[in-house]
Amino acid sequence: AKDAENGIMVIVESLFSILGRSVRRVVHVILLAGAGGMVVLGTLRDRTGWGPTLLVLGAVAGVVLVAVSVVRWPAVRLWLRYLAAFPVLLGLGFLFASPVTDIVLGRDGAAAAADSVAVGRPAPVVMIVLDELPSVSLLDEENDINAAQFPNLARLAGDATWFRNESSVAPSTPEAVPAILTGTYPTDPDALPDASEYPDNLFTLLGATYRENVWEGVTQLCPTDVCPERNGEGSGTLEGLLDDAADVWQRHVSLDREAGQVTFQVRQSNPNAPLTIQDFVDSMAPSGDVPRLDFLHVLYPHQPWFHTPTGAVYDAPFVAEGLDSSYRWKDQAVADAGRQRHLLQLQHADAMVGRILDRMEELGTYDESLVVLTA
């Protein structure tokens, strides 16, 4: 974000240089003073208990101080001239000497690392990975899937084998989904959930035999030579990185102390999950001469919980009220309310699963397909 800001300032300053050197110098001082004021604002917000008024006054004082220092003292100007190289070097180091390099440059290299298999009797495969769905939420008093509340999951279970003891092997999605798709336990909690870290996975295994329609919600385990187009919200590209950088900068200059707290982690929510599922449904097609893998990992019925069983939305907080960072409820009342909202959204997730099943029956592929649904 800082590199982008510096680039914009240079462009603005260059445009004003057309009007003369003196005008450019004035613009230069104004831009430096403004940037200095933003730094002062973020620093005071994070290190003091000041309210918005005092923060604004502090930022204004910072603007004045920087402007006077730049105009009056050559040493300050010299120091800033040397300092100008730091954001460029920092940006280059971030792009080319950090874990983000594989994301930006697309260095997955996974297809060559994995041995594809020859499938003797290839059948269409549809795999659906839901997110934040405990099995107990589906059960009735007899420990069967509650067909009244979840008719589509019960409908699938009627034709399927239900592995009741199946459980995720990791507490968070960036570890759990790679475990599902590789069949191996996660070993490095800091590993990025992409093909460079997990080269041997379902997508590279079937890449030589299957046409793959892959929608990944958090991971990027399908390498670019197998999945040249990224579907879903897990498309970590340079554009996405710039969007995140803009968000970080916006938070930095915010007067809201809570908004200013930036944590860096894999994004694990999708408020537009129903639209993602519908896009996946629309992308499904008959296999034809080449067998087809349709894969969807969607962050649903994952929080935020604000959908009713019909798909209608209501106002609700992004993170459930009364739930702390350790996933503990403040008291029983808020836990009960959270469970009710979770179950309402889960009923809509069931309806969306029904759309996938209906689409398969419409295509005539339901009976011949291997269908896997997990969470």
PDB file of C-alpha atoms in Angstrom, residues 121-339:
ATOM      1  CA  ARG A 121     -13.572 -46.817 -15.600  1.00  0.00           C
ATOM      2  CA  PRO A 122     -13.781 -43.060 -15.024  1.00  0.00           C
ATOM      3  CA  ALA A 123     -17.113 -41.822 -13.699  1.00  0.00           C
ATOM      4  CA  PRO A 124     -18.165 -38.191 -13.263  1.00  0.00           C
ATOM      5  CA  VAL A 125     -17.155 -36.917  -9.821  1.00  0.00           C
ATOM      6  CA  VAL A 126     -18.912 -34.185  -7.866  1.00  0.00           C
ATOM      7  CA  MET A 127     -17.275 -33.185  -4.576  1.00  0.00           C
ATOM      8  CA  ILE A 128     -18.781 -30.602  -2.235  1.00  0.00           C
ATOM      9  CA  VAL A 129     -16.944 -29.332   0.841  1.00  0.00           C
ATOM     10  CA  LEU A 130     -19.100 -27.210   3.123  1.00  0.00           C
ATOM     11  CA  ASP A 131     -17.543 -25.173   5.909  1.00  0.00           C
ATOM     12  CA  GLU A 132     -18.187 -24.741   9.629  1.00  0.00           C
ATOM     13  CA  LEU A 133     -20.767 -27.531   9.750  1.00  0.00           C
ATOM     14  CA  PRO A 134     -20.774 -29.848  12.791  1.00  0.00           C
ATOM     15  CA  SER A 135     -22.601 -33.115  12.147  1.00  0.00           C
ATOM     16  CA  VAL A 136     -24.623 -32.753  15.345  1.00  0.00           C
ATOM     17  CA  SER A 137     -26.471 -29.791  13.794  1.00  0.00           C
ATOM     18  CA  LEU A 138     -28.084 -32.178  11.297  1.00  0.00           C
ATOM     19  CA  LEU A 139     -29.397 -34.771  13.725  1.00  0.00           C
ATOM     20  CA  ASP A 140     -32.863 -35.454  15.089  1.00  0.00           C
ATOM     21  CA  GLU A 141     -33.800 -37.283  18.294  1.00  0.00           C
ATOM     22  CA  GLU A 142     -32.982 -40.629  16.651  1.00  0.00           C
ATOM     23  CA  ASN A 143     -29.503 -39.436  15.591  1.00  0.00           C
ATOM     24  CA  ASP A 144     -30.531 -39.488  11.931  1.00  0.00           C
ATOM     25  CA  ILE A 145     -30.455 -36.521   9.569  1.00  0.00           C
ATOM     26  CA  ASN A 146     -33.504 -34.395  10.316  1.00  0.00           C
ATOM     27  CA  ALA A 147     -35.385 -34.770   7.029  1.00  0.00           C
ATOM     28  CA  ALA A 148     -37.949 -32.116   7.991  1.00  0.00           C
ATOM     29  CA  GLN A 149     -35.288 -29.419   8.398  1.00  0.00           C
ATOM     30  CA  PHE A 150     -32.712 -30.727   5.918  1.00  0.00           C
ATOM     31  CA  PRO A 151     -34.616 -32.598   3.185  1.00  0.00           C
ATOM     32  CA  ASN A 152     -31.880 -32.392   0.550  1.00  0.00           C
ATOM     33  CA  LEU A 153     -29.090 -33.720   2.743  1.00  0.00           C
ATOM     34  CA  ALA A 154     -31.455 -36.487   3.863  1.00  0.00           C
ATOM     35  CA  ARG A 155     -32.274 -37.142   0.198  1.00  0.00           C
ATOM     36  CA  LEU A 156     -28.578 -37.538  -0.629  1.00  0.00           C
ATOM     37  CA  ALA A 157     -28.000 -39.701   2.454  1.00  0.00           C
ATOM     38  CA  GLY A 158     -30.792 -42.005   1.254  1.00  0.00           C
ATOM     39  CA  ASP A 159     -28.719 -42.861  -1.828  1.00  0.00           C
ATOM     40  CA  ALA A 160     -25.309 -42.698  -0.181  1.00  0.00           C
ATOM     41  CA  THR A 161     -23.054 -44.161   2.488  1.00  0.00           C
ATOM     42  CA  TRP A 162     -22.863 -41.910   5.524  1.00  0.00           C
ATOM     43  CA  PHE A 163     -19.565 -42.112   7.392  1.00  0.00           C
ATOM     44  CA  ARG A 164     -20.819 -40.991  10.781  1.00  0.00           C
ATOM     45  CA  ASN A 165     -17.407 -40.890  12.450  1.00  0.00           C
ATOM     46  CA  GLU A 166     -15.761 -38.772   9.771  1.00  0.00           C
ATOM     47  CA  SER A 167     -14.171 -35.673  11.273  1.00  0.00           C
ATOM     48  CA  SER A 168     -11.851 -32.913  10.225  1.00  0.00           C
ATOM     49  CA  VAL A 169      -8.247 -33.387  11.327  1.00  0.00           C
ATOM     50  CA  ALA A 170      -7.476 -29.698  11.863  1.00  0.00           C
ATOM     51  CA  PRO A 171      -9.247 -26.794  13.590  1.00  0.00           C
ATOM     52  CA  SER A 172      -8.971 -24.277  10.747  1.00  0.00           C
ATOM     53  CA  THR A 173      -9.887 -24.333   7.055  1.00  0.00           C
ATOM     54  CA  PRO A 174      -6.379 -23.614   5.602  1.00  0.00           C
ATOM     55  CA  GLU A 175      -5.178 -26.845   7.235  1.00  0.00           C
ATOM     56  CA  ALA A 176      -8.352 -28.934   7.125  1.00  0.00           C
ATOM     57  CA  VAL A 177      -9.137 -28.644   3.407  1.00  0.00           C
ATOM     58  CA  PRO A 178      -5.607 -29.556   2.219  1.00  0.00           C
ATOM     59  CA  ALA A 179      -5.839 -32.602   4.500  1.00  0.00           C
ATOM     60  CA  ILE A 180      -9.088 -33.619   2.782  1.00  0.00           C
ATOM     61  CA  LEU A 181      -7.646 -33.105  -0.695  1.00  0.00           C
ATOM     62  CA  THR A 182      -4.277 -34.775  -0.067  1.00  0.00           C
ATOM     63  CA  GLY A 183      -5.130 -37.532   2.387  1.00  0.00           C
ATOM     64  CA  THR A 184      -2.236 -36.523   4.638  1.00  0.00           C
ATOM     65  CA  TYR A 185      -2.155 -34.887   8.040  1.00  0.00           C
ATOM     66  CA  PRO A 186      -1.132 -31.205   8.159  1.00  0.00           C
ATOM     67  CA  THR A 187       2.396 -30.812   9.501  1.00  0.00           C
ATOM     68  CA  ASP A 188       3.268 -27.132   9.101  1.00  0.00           C
ATOM     69  CA  PRO A 189       0.711 -24.690  10.522  1.00  0.00           C
ATOM     70  CA  ASP A 190       2.371 -21.843   8.598  1.00  0.00           C
ATOM     71  CA  ALA A 191       2.151 -23.527   5.185  1.00  0.00           C
ATOM     72  CA  LEU A 192       0.133 -21.639   2.597  1.00  0.00           C
ATOM     73  CA  PRO A 193      -2.855 -23.680   1.366  1.00  0.00           C
ATOM     74  CA  ASP A 194      -1.685 -23.774  -2.242  1.00  0.00           C
ATOM     75  CA  ALA A 195      -0.244 -26.150  -4.823  1.00  0.00           C
ATOM     76  CA  SER A 196       3.369 -25.211  -4.089  1.00  0.00           C
ATOM     77  CA  GLU A 197       3.007 -26.535  -0.531  1.00  0.00           C
ATOM     78  CA  TYR A 198       0.723 -29.462  -1.420  1.00  0.00           C
ATOM     79  CA  PRO A 199       1.752 -30.625  -4.922  1.00  0.00           C
ATOM     80  CA  ASP A 200       0.233 -34.119  -4.598  1.00  0.00           C
ATOM     81  CA  ASN A 201      -3.500 -33.654  -4.306  1.00  0.00           C
ATOM     82  CA  LEU A 202      -6.817 -34.682  -5.844  1.00  0.00           C
ATOM     83  CA  PHE A 203      -6.521 -32.228  -8.735  1.00  0.00           C
ATOM     84  CA  THR A 204      -3.029 -33.235  -9.835  1.00  0.00           C
ATOM     85  CA  LEU A 205      -3.919 -36.911  -9.324  1.00  0.00           C
ATOM     86  CA  LEU A 206      -6.827 -36.733 -11.794  1.00  0.00           C
ATOM     87  CA  GLY A 207      -5.436 -33.995 -14.024  1.00  0.00           C
ATOM     88  CA  ALA A 208      -4.440 -36.296 -16.875  1.00  0.00           C
ATOM     89  CA  THR A 209      -7.826 -38.059 -17.026  1.00  0.00           C
ATOM     90  CA  TYR A 210     -10.477 -35.566 -15.945  1.00  0.00           C
ATOM     91  CA  ARG A 211     -11.706 -32.213 -17.124  1.00  0.00           C
ATOM     92  CA  GLU A 212     -11.765 -30.230 -13.887  1.00  0.00           C
ATOM     93  CA  ASN A 213     -14.234 -27.537 -12.851  1.00  0.00           C
ATOM     94  CA  VAL A 214     -12.743 -26.410  -9.547  1.00  0.00           C
ATOM     95  CA  TRP A 215     -14.140 -23.788  -7.177  1.00  0.00           C
ATOM     96  CA  GLU A 216     -11.858 -23.325  -4.168  1.00  0.00           C
ATOM     97  CA  GLY A 217     -13.054 -21.144  -1.320  1.00  0.00           C
ATOM     98  CA  VAL A 218      -9.788 -20.629   0.586  1.00  0.00           C
ATOM     99  CA  THR A 219      -7.136 -22.883  -0.948  1.00  0.00           C
ATOM    100  CA  GLN A 220      -5.326 -22.876  -4.296  1.00  0.00           C
ATOM    101  CA  LEU A 221      -4.408 -26.525  -4.560  1.00  0.00           C
ATOM    102  CA  CYS A 222      -5.340 -26.826  -8.231  1.00  0.00           C
ATOM    103  CA  PRO A 223      -2.241 -25.699 -10.204  1.00  0.00           C
ATOM    104  CA  THR A 224      -2.586 -23.272 -13.080  1.00  0.00           C
ATOM    105  CA  ASP A 225      -1.802 -25.851 -15.766  1.00  0.00           C
ATOM    106  CA  VAL A 226      -4.781 -27.912 -14.546  1.00  0.00           C
ATOM    107  CA  CYS A 227      -7.009 -24.959 -13.593  1.00  0.00           C
ATOM    108  CA  PRO A 228      -5.962 -22.004 -15.783  1.00  0.00           C
ATOM    109  CA  GLU A 229      -8.985 -20.022 -14.571  1.00  0.00           C
ATOM    110  CA  ARG A 230      -9.545 -19.425 -10.884  1.00  0.00           C
ATOM    111  CA  ASN A 231     -13.146 -19.845  -9.757  1.00  0.00           C
ATOM    112  CA  GLY A 232     -14.616 -18.891  -6.400  1.00  0.00           C
ATOM    113  CA  GLU A 233     -13.129 -16.522  -3.848  1.00  0.00           C
ATOM    114  CA  GLY A 234      -9.826 -18.321  -3.346  1.00  0.00           C
ATOM    115  CA  SER A 235      -8.115 -16.730  -6.346  1.00  0.00           C
ATOM    116  CA  GLY A 236      -4.991 -15.260  -4.775  1.00  0.00           C
ATOM    117  CA  THR A 237      -3.687 -12.966  -7.512  1.00  0.00           C
ATOM    118  CA  LEU A 238      -1.778  -9.710  -7.636  1.00  0.00           C
ATOM    119  CA  GLU A 239      -5.128  -7.928  -7.985  1.00  0.00           C
ATOM    120  CA  GLY A 240      -6.325  -9.516  -4.751  1.00  0.00           C
ATOM    121  CA  LEU A 241      -3.076  -8.564  -3.045  1.00  0.00           C
ATOM    122  CA  LEU A 242      -3.520  -4.934  -4.096  1.00  0.00           C
ATOM    123  CA  ASP A 243      -7.105  -4.979  -2.786  1.00  0.00           C
ATOM    124  CA  ASP A 244      -5.819  -6.184   0.575  1.00  0.00           C
ATOM    125  CA  ALA A 245      -3.110  -3.511   0.560  1.00  0.00           C
ATOM    126  CA  ALA A 246      -5.717  -0.814  -0.043  1.00  0.00           C
ATOM    127  CA  ASP A 247      -7.767  -2.212   2.829  1.00  0.00           C
ATOM    128  CA  VAL A 248      -4.741  -2.101   5.152  1.00  0.00           C
ATOM    129  CA  TRP A 249      -4.037   1.528   4.206  1.00  0.00           C
ATOM    130  CA  GLN A 250      -7.684   2.492   4.741  1.00  0.00           C
ATOM    131  CA  ARG A 251      -7.565   0.925   8.188  1.00  0.00           C
ATOM    132  CA  HIS A 252      -4.324   2.738   8.979  1.00  0.00           C
ATOM    133  CA  VAL A 253      -5.852   6.184   8.474  1.00  0.00           C
ATOM    134  CA  SER A 254      -9.160   5.331  10.173  1.00  0.00           C
ATOM    135  CA  LEU A 255     -10.158   7.186  13.342  1.00  0.00           C
ATOM    136  CA  ASP A 256     -11.862   4.011  14.575  1.00  0.00           C
ATOM    137  CA  ARG A 257      -9.400   2.287  16.904  1.00  0.00           C
ATOM    138  CA  GLU A 258     -10.935  -1.172  16.368  1.00  0.00           C
ATOM    139  CA  ALA A 259     -10.942  -0.778  12.562  1.00  0.00           C
ATOM    140  CA  GLY A 260      -7.270   0.121  12.732  1.00  0.00           C
ATOM    141  CA  GLN A 261      -6.266  -3.251  14.174  1.00  0.00           C
ATOM    142  CA  VAL A 262      -5.010  -5.210  11.154  1.00  0.00           C
ATOM    143  CA  THR A 263      -4.360  -8.950  11.399  1.00  0.00           C
ATOM    144  CA  PHE A 264      -2.886 -10.901   8.496  1.00  0.00           C
ATOM    145  CA  GLN A 265      -4.490 -14.281   7.883  1.00  0.00           C
ATOM    146  CA  VAL A 266      -6.135 -16.333   5.170  1.00  0.00           C
ATOM    147  CA  ARG A 267      -9.595 -14.939   4.510  1.00  0.00           C
ATOM    148  CA  GLN A 268     -12.115 -17.423   5.909  1.00  0.00           C
ATOM    149  CA  SER A 269     -15.547 -15.976   5.225  1.00  0.00           C
ATOM    150  CA  ASN A 270     -17.739 -15.393   2.198  1.00  0.00           C
ATOM    151  CA  PRO A 271     -20.868 -13.288   2.782  1.00  0.00           C
ATOM    152  CA  ASN A 272     -21.839 -14.007  -0.855  1.00  0.00           C
ATOM    153  CA  ALA A 273     -21.595 -17.784  -0.489  1.00  0.00           C
ATOM    154  CA  PRO A 274     -25.084 -18.487  -1.941  1.00  0.00           C
ATOM    155  CA  LEU A 275     -24.094 -16.620  -5.127  1.00  0.00           C
ATOM    156  CA  THR A 276     -20.895 -18.678  -5.306  1.00  0.00           C
ATOM    157  CA  ILE A 277     -22.916 -21.893  -5.040  1.00  0.00           C
ATOM    158  CA  GLN A 278     -25.315 -20.738  -7.756  1.00  0.00           C
ATOM    159  CA  ASP A 279     -22.389 -19.859 -10.041  1.00  0.00           C
ATOM    160  CA  PHE A 280     -21.033 -23.356  -9.440  1.00  0.00           C
ATOM    161  CA  VAL A 281     -24.420 -24.879 -10.300  1.00  0.00           C
ATOM    162  CA  ASP A 282     -24.510 -22.874 -13.532  1.00  0.00           C
ATOM    163  CA  SER A 283     -21.001 -24.088 -14.428  1.00  0.00           C
ATOM    164  CA  MET A 284     -21.904 -27.783 -14.204  1.00  0.00           C
ATOM    165  CA  ALA A 285     -22.210 -29.583 -17.546  1.00  0.00           C
ATOM    166  CA  PRO A 286     -22.320 -33.122 -18.958  1.00  0.00           C
ATOM    167  CA  SER A 287     -19.007 -34.961 -19.092  1.00  0.00           C
ATOM    168  CA  GLY A 288     -19.111 -35.872 -22.779  1.00  0.00           C
ATOM    169  CA  ASP A 289     -16.154 -37.910 -23.992  1.00  0.00           C
ATOM    170  CA  VAL A 290     -13.877 -36.740 -21.160  1.00  0.00           C
ATOM    171  CA  PRO A 291     -14.849 -37.532 -17.535  1.00  0.00           C
ATOM    172  CA  ARG A 292     -15.504 -34.480 -15.411  1.00  0.00           C
ATOM    173  CA  LEU A 293     -14.643 -33.446 -11.870  1.00  0.00           C
ATOM    174  CA  ASP A 294     -16.865 -30.719 -10.412  1.00  0.00           C
ATOM    175  CA  PHE A 295     -15.395 -29.559  -7.113  1.00  0.00           C
ATOM    176  CA  LEU A 296     -16.801 -26.904  -4.771  1.00  0.00           C
ATOM    177  CA  HIS A 297     -15.453 -25.762  -1.431  1.00  0.00           C
ATOM    178  CA  VAL A 298     -17.683 -22.982  -0.158  1.00  0.00           C
ATOM    179  CA  LEU A 299     -17.567 -21.085   3.140  1.00  0.00           C
ATOM    180  CA  TYR A 300     -21.133 -21.977   4.037  1.00  0.00           C
ATOM    181  CA  PRO A 301     -22.983 -22.258   6.415  1.00  0.00           C
ATOM    182  CA  HIS A 302     -19.911 -20.556   7.883  1.00  0.00           C
ATOM    183  CA  GLN A 303     -20.389 -17.221   9.635  1.00  0.00           C
ATOM    184  CA  PRO A 304     -21.599 -14.546   9.153  1.00  0.00           C
ATOM    185  CA  TRP A 305     -25.050 -15.955   9.944  1.00  0.00           C
ATOM    186  CA  PHE A 306     -27.668 -13.725   8.374  1.00  0.00           C
ATOM    187  CA  HIS A 307     -29.674 -15.972   6.012  1.00  0.00           C
ATOM    188  CA  THR A 308     -33.082 -17.492   6.625  1.00  0.00           C
ATOM    189  CA  PRO A 309     -34.031 -20.907   5.185  1.00  0.00           C
ATOM    190  CA  THR A 310     -35.493 -19.164   2.109  1.00  0.00           C
ATOM    191  CA  GLY A 311     -32.276 -17.224   1.468  1.00  0.00           C
ATOM    192  CA  ALA A 312     -33.676 -13.912   2.687  1.00  0.00           C
ATOM    193  CA  VAL A 313     -31.183 -11.846   4.690  1.00  0.00           C
ATOM    194  CA  TYR A 314     -31.538  -9.900   7.913  1.00  0.00           C
ATOM    195  CA  ASP A 315     -29.294  -7.450   9.768  1.00  0.00           C
ATOM    196  CA  ALA A 316     -26.742  -9.275  11.893  1.00  0.00           C
ATOM    197  CA  PRO A 317     -23.157  -8.768  13.106  1.00  0.00           C
ATOM    198  CA  PHE A 318     -20.352 -10.291  11.048  1.00  0.00           C
ATOM    199  CA  VAL A 319     -19.176 -12.303  14.067  1.00  0.00           C
ATOM    200  CA  ALA A 320     -21.920 -13.587  16.357  1.00  0.00           C
ATOM    201  CA  GLU A 321     -22.488 -11.479  19.456  1.00  0.00           C
ATOM    202  CA  GLY A 322     -21.177 -13.045  22.642  1.00  0.00           C
ATOM    203  CA  LEU A 323     -18.551 -15.200  20.873  1.00  0.00           C
ATOM    204  CA  ASP A 324     -14.947 -14.417  21.809  1.00  0.00           C
ATOM    205  CA  SER A 325     -11.741 -15.080  19.884  1.00  0.00           C
ATOM    206  CA  SER A 326     -11.334 -18.455  21.613  1.00  0.00           C
ATOM    207  CA  TYR A 327     -14.717 -19.592  20.270  1.00  0.00           C
ATOM    208  CA  ARG A 328     -16.343 -19.512  23.701  1.00  0.00           C
ATOM    209  CA  TRP A 329     -19.792 -18.073  24.322  1.00  0.00           C
ATOM    210  CA  LYS A 330     -20.260 -15.410  26.964  1.00  0.00           C
ATOM    211  CA  ASP A 331     -23.310 -17.163  28.434  1.00  0.00           C
ATOM    212  CA  GLN A 332     -25.983 -19.718  27.592  1.00  0.00           C
ATOM    213  CA  ALA A 333     -28.443 -17.149  26.233  1.00  0.00           C
ATOM    214  CA  VAL A 334     -26.113 -15.892  23.481  1.00  0.00           C
ATOM    215  CA  ALA A 335     -25.047 -19.481  22.740  1.00  0.00           C
ATOM    216  CA  ASP A 336     -28.692 -20.477  22.194  1.00  0.00           C
ATOM    217  CA  ALA A 337     -29.272 -17.467  19.943  1.00  0.00           C
ATOM    218  CA  GLY A 338     -26.138 -18.269  17.947  1.00  0.00           C
ATOM    219  CA  ARG A 339     -27.249 -21.874  17.484  1.00  0.00           C
TER     220      ARG A 339
END
